[in-house]
Short mmCIF file of C-alpha atoms in Angstrom, two decimals:
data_model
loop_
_atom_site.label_atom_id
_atom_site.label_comp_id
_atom_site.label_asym_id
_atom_site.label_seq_id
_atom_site.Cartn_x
_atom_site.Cartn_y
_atom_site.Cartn_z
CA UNK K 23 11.04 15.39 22.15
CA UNK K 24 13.53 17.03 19.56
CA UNK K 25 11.61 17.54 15.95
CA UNK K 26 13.72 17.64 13.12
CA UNK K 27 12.90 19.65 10.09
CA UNK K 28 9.46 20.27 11.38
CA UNK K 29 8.60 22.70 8.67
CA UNK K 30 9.16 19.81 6.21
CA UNK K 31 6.21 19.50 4.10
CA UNK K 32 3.97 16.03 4.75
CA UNK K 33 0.94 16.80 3.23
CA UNK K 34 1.24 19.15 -0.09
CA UNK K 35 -2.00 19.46 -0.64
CA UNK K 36 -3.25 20.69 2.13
CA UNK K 37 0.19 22.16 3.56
CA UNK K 38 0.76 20.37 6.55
CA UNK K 39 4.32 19.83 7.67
CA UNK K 40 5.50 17.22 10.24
CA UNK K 41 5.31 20.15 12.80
CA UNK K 42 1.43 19.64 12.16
CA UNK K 43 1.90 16.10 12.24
CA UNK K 44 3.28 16.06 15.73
CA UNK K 45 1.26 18.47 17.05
CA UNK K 46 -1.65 16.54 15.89
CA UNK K 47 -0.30 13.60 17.88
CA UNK K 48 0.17 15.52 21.28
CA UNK K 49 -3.36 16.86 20.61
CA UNK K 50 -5.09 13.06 20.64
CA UNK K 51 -2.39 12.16 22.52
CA UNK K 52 -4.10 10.02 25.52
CA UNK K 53 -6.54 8.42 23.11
CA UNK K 54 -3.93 7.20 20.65
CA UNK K 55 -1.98 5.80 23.74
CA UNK K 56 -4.71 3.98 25.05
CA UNK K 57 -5.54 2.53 21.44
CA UNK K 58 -1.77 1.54 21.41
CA UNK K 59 -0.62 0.80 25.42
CA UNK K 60 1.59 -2.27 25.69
CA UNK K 61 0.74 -3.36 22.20
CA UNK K 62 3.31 -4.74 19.53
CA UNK K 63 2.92 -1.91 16.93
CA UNK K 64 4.23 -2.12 13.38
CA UNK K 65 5.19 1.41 12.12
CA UNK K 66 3.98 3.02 8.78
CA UNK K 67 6.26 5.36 7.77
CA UNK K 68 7.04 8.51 4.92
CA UNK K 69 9.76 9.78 5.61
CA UNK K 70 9.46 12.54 2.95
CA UNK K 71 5.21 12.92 3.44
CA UNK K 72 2.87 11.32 1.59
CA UNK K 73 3.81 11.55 -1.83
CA UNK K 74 7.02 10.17 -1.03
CA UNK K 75 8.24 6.37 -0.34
CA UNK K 76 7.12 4.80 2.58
CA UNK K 77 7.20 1.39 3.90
CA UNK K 78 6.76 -0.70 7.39
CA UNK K 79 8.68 -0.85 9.85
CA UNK K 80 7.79 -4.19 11.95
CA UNK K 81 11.19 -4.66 13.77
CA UNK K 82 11.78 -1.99 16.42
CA UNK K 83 14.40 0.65 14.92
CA UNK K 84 18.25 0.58 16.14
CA UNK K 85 17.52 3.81 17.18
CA UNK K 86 14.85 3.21 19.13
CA UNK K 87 15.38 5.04 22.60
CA UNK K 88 15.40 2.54 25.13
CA UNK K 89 12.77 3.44 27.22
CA UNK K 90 10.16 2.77 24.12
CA UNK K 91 9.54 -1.25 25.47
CA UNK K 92 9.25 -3.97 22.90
CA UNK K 93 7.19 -7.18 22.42
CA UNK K 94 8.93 -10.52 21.00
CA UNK K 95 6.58 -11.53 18.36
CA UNK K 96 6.30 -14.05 15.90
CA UNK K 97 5.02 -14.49 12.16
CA UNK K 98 3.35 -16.94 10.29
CA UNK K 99 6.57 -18.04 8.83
CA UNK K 100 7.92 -18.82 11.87
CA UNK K 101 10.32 -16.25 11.95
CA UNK K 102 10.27 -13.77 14.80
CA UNK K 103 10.91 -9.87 15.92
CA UNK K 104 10.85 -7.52 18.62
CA UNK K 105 8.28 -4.75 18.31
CA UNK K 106 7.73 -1.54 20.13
CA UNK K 107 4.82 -0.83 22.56
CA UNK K 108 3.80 2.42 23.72
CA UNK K 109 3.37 2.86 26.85
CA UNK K 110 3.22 7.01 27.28
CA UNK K 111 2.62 9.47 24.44
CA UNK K 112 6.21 10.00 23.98
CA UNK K 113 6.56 7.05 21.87
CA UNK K 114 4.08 8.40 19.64
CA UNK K 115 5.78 11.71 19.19
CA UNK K 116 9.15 9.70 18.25
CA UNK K 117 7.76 7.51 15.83
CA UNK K 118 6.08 10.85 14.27
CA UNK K 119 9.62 12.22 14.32
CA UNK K 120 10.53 9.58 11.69
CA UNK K 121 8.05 9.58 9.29
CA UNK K 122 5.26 7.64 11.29
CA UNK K 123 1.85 8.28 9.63
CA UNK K 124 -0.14 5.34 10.44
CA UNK K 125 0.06 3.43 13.57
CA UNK K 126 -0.99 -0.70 12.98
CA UNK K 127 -0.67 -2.29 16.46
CA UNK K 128 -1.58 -5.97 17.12
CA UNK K 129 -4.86 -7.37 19.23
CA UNK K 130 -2.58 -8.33 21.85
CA UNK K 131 -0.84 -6.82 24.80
CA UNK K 132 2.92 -7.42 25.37
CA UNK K 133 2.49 -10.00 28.05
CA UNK K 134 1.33 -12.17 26.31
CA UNK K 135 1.14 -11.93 22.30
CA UNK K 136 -0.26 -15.21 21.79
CA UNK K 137 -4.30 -14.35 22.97
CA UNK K 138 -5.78 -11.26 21.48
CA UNK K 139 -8.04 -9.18 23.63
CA UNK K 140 -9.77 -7.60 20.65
CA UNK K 141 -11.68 -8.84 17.75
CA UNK K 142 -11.67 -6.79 15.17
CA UNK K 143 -14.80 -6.45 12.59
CA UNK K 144 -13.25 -4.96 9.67
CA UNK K 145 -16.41 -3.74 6.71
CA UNK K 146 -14.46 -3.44 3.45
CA UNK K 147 -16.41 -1.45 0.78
CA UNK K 148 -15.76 -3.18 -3.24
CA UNK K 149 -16.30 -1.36 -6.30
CA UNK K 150 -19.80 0.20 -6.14
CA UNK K 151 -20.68 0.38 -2.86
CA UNK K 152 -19.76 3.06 -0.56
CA UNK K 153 -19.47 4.62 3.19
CA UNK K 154 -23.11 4.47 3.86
CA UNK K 155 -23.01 0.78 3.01
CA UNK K 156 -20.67 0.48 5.35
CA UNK K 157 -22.73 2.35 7.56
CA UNK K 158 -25.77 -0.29 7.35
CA UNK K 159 -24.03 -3.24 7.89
CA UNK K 160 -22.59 -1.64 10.56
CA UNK K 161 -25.80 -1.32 12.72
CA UNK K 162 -26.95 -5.04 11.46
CA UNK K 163 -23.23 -5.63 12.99
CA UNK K 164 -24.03 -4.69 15.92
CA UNK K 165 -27.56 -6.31 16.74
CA UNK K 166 -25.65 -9.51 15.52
CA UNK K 167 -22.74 -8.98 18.20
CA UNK K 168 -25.46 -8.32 20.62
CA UNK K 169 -27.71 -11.21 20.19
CA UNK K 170 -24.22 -14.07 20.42
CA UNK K 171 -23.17 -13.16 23.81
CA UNK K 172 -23.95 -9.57 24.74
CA UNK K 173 -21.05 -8.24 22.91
CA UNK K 174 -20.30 -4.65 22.90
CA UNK K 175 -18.58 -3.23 19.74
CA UNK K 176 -17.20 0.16 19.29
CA UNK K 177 -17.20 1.60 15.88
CA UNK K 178 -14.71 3.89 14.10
CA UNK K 179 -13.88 5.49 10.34
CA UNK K 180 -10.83 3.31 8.52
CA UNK K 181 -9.87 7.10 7.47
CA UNK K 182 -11.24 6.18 4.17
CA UNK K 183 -14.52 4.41 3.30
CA UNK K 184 -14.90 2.04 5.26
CA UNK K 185 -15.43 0.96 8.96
CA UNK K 186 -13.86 -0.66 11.68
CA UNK K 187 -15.92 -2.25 14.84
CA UNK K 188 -13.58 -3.26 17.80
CA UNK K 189 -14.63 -5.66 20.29
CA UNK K 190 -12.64 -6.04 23.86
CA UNK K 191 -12.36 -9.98 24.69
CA UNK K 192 -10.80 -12.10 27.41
CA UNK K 193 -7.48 -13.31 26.37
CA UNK K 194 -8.41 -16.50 26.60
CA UNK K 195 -8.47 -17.73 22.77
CA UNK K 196 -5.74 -17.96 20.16
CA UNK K 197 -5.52 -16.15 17.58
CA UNK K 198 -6.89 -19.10 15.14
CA UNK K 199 -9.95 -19.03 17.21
CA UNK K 200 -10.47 -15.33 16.85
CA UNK K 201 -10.50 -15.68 13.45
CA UNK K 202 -13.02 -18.25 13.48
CA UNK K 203 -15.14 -16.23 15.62
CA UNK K 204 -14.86 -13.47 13.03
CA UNK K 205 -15.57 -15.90 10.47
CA UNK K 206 -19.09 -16.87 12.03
CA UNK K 207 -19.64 -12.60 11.95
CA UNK K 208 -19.48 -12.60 8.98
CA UNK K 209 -21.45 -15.14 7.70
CA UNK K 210 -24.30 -14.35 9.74
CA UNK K 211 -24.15 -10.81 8.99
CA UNK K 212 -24.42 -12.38 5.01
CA UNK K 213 -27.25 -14.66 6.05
CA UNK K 214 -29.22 -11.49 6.92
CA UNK K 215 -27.82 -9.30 4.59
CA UNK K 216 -27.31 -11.29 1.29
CA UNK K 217 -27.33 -8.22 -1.17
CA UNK K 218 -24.99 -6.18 0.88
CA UNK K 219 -22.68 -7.83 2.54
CA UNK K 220 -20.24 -10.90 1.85
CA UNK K 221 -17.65 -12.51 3.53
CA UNK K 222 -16.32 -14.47 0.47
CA UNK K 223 -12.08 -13.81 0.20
CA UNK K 224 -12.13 -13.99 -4.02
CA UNK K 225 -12.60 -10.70 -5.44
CA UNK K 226 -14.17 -11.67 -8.19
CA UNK K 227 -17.12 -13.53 -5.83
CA UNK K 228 -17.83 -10.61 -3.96
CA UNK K 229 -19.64 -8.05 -6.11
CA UNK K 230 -20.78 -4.88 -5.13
CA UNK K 231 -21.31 -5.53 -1.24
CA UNK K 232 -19.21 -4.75 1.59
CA UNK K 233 -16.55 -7.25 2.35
CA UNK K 234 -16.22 -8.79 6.37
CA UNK K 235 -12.41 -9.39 5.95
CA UNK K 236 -12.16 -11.78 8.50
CA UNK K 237 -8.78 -12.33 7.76
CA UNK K 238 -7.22 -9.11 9.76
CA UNK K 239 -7.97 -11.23 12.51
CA UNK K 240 -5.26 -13.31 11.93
CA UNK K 241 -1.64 -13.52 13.22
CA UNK K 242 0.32 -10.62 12.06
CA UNK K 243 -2.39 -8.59 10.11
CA UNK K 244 -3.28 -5.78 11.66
CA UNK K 245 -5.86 -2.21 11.33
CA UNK K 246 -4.83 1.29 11.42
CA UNK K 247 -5.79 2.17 14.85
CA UNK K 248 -8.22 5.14 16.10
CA UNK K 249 -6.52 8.48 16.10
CA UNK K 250 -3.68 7.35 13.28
CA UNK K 251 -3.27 9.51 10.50
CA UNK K 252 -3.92 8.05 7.14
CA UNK K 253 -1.53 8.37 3.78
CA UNK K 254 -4.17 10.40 1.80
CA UNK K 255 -3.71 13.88 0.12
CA UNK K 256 -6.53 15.26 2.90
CA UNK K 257 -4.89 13.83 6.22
CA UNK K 258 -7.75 12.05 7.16
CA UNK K 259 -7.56 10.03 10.77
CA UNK K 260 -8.70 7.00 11.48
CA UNK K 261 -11.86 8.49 14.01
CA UNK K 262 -13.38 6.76 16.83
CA UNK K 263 -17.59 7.10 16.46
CA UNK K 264 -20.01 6.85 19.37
CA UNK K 265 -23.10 4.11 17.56
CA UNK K 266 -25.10 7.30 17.71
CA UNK K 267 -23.29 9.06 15.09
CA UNK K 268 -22.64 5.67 13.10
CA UNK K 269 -24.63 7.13 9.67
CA UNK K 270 -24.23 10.86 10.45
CA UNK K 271 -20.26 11.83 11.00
CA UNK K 272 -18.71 10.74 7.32
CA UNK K 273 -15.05 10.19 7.22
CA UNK K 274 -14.48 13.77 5.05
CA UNK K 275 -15.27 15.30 8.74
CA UNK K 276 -11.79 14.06 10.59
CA UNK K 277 -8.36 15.09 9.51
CA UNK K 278 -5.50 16.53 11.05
CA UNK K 279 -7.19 19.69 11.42
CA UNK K 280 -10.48 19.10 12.61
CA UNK K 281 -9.72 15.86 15.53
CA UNK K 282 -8.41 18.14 17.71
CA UNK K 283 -11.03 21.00 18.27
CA UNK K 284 -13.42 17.23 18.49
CA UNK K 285 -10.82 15.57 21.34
CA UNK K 286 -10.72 18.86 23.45
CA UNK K 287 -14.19 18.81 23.16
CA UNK K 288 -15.51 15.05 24.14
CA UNK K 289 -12.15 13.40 25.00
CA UNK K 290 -11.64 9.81 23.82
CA UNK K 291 -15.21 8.79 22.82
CA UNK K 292 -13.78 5.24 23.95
CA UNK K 293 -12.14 5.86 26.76
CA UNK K 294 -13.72 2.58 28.41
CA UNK K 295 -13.26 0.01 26.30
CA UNK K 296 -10.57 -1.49 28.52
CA UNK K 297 -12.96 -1.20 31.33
CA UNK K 298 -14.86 -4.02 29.30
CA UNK K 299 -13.68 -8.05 28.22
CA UNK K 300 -16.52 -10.24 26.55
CA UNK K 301 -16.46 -13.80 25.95
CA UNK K 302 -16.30 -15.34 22.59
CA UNK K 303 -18.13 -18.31 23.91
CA UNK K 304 -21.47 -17.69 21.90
CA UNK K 305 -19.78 -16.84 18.35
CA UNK K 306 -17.69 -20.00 18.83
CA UNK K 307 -20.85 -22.34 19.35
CA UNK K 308 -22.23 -20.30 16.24
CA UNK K 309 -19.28 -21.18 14.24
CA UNK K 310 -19.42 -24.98 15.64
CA UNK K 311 -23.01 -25.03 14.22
CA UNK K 312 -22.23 -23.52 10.87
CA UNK K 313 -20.06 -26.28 10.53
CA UNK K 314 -22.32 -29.00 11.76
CA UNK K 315 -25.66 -28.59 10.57
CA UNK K 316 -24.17 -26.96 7.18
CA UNK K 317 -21.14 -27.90 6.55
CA UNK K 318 -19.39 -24.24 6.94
CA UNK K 319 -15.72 -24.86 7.59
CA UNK K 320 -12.63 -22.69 7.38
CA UNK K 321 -12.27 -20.33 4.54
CA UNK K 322 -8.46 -19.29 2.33
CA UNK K 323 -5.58 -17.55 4.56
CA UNK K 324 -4.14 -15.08 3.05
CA UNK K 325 -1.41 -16.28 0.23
CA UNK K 326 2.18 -15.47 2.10
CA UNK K 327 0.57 -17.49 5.22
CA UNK K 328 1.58 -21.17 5.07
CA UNK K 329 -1.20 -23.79 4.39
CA UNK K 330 -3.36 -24.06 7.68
CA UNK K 331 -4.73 -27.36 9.37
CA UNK K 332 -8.41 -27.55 7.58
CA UNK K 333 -8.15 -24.79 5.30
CA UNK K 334 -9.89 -25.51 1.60
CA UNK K 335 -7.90 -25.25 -1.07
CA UNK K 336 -6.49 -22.04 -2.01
CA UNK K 337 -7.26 -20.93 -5.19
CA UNK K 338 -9.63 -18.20 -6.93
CA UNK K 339 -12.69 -20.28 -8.42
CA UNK K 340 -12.36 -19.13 -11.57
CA UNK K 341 -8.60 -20.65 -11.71
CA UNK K 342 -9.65 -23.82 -10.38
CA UNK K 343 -12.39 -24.74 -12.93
CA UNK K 344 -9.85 -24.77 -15.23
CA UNK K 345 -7.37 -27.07 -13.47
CA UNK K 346 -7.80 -30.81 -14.94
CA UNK K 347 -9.20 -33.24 -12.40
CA UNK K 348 -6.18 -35.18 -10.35
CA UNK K 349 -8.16 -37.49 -8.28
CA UNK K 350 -7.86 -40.60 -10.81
#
């Protein structure tokens, strides 16, 4: 793989140029493949570092070499694109080439992009809370997972403060579903947890507690995944965490730098999730009884997704008090 410009200067702060950036990548190289293998992957890119202008890159590039496969995917708005999946390390050195920071692939494999085979537990820390928050929902996270079906998460830093718990599922649910399954996470893990964690979408409901975005589970929204670099000053990377060090690594520890002495060391510290598929079964009879016995339906898409089939209305409380009445 040809590197242009490699002394080109990514990360001023700390000096690194996109030489270190791709060296970085063949470093991790088989555990960012295997995070990324066959998946649609939606490219982050600064082409002139991180203090320059960046943007995604969804559709595969016209430059593309074409032995980089793609995925034909569609969005919310009904319109459609072909993606790139990675299916050797190449492909990550080639994105990294042009600009390619971060690395957001979908929860679905190329054959068929309809059924994810992940669901993804994404712990969002608001205004006055922290890591360590994180942290503590984290292992409540995973007793809850657990106890509604035997599910097996594994855990890993966003890069910045917050933490990401991936679960490997049988494709057998859409991604609607999914979400709902996410959805009844979360508001378990609130039931348990009601001064620390929330699930509700509005900001200005959620306090200081750490947010279950249940909405990454949906169609098109996607999280950095383990090994990719993030845009911050440091170079942090997103780091996969065995549960046992869930409360003592802290994201500072991982950057550009550091994840490779820790990959020649242990390898991929998840190496085996695709040696694992659970069954949603449980956390969809949990949602069905949230919704029976108290009345817990869906909760707001995000605002550029259309209006979904039993969605409640979407708008921010504090707007919608003020709205007159229209039902006479």
């Amino acid at each position: 793989m040809r590197l242009s410009n490699p002394a080109k200067i990514f990360f001023p702060e700390r000096g690194f140029t996109k030489l270190d950036l791709a060296q970085y990548y063949v470093a991790v190289g088989p555990g960012i493949l295997r995070a990324l293998r066959n998946r649609p992957t939606t490219l982050e890119r600064y082409p002139d570092g991180v203090t320059g202008e960046w943007f995604f890159q969804k559709r595969a590039p016209k430059n593309m070499p074409d032995w980089i496969p793609t995925a034909h995917i569609t969005f919310p708005s009904g319109r459609s694109a072909d993606e790139m999946c990675p299916t050797e390390e190449a492909a990550v050195l080639w994105a990294a080439q042009y600009g390619t920071l971060t690395f957001h692939p979908w929860p679905v494999r190329r054959d068929d992009v309809d059924r994810p085979d992940e669901l993804r537990i994404d712990l969002d820390p608001q205004p006055g809370t922290d890591f360590d928050d994180a942290v503590r929902a984290a292992h409540e996270l995973r007793a809850v997972l657990d106890e509604f079906g035997g599910l097996r998460g594994w855990p890993k830093t966003s890069g910045g403060r917050g933490l990401h718990v991936f679960v490997p599922i049988e494709p057998r649910w859409t991604f609607t579903q999914v979400r709902r399954a996410a959805i009844a996470v979360g508001r378990e893990l609130e039931r348990r947890m009601p001064e620390q964690v929330t699930i509700k979408w509005w900001k200005e409901e959620r306090g200081e507690r750490i947010f279950i975005d249940y909405n990454q589970t949906a169609r098109d929204r996607t999280i950095a995944s383990a090994y990719s670099v993030r845009p911050r000053p440091h170079a942090p990377v997103s780091a996969p965490l065995r549960w046992e060090e869930v409360g003592v690594a802290h994201p500072q520890d991982f950057d550009i730098a550091t994840m490779p002495a820790r990959f020649a060391e242990l390898g991929d510290v998840h190496a085996d999730m695709d040696d694992h598929r659970f069954s949603l079964d449980a956390l969809l009879e949990l949602a069905n009884k949230d919704e029976r016995d108290h009345g817990l339906g869906d909760l707001p898409y995000p605002p550029e997704y259309p209006k979904m089939p039993g969605e409640p209305k979407r708008v921010q409380p504090s707007r919608a008090k003020k709205e007159p009445d229209r039902t006479d």
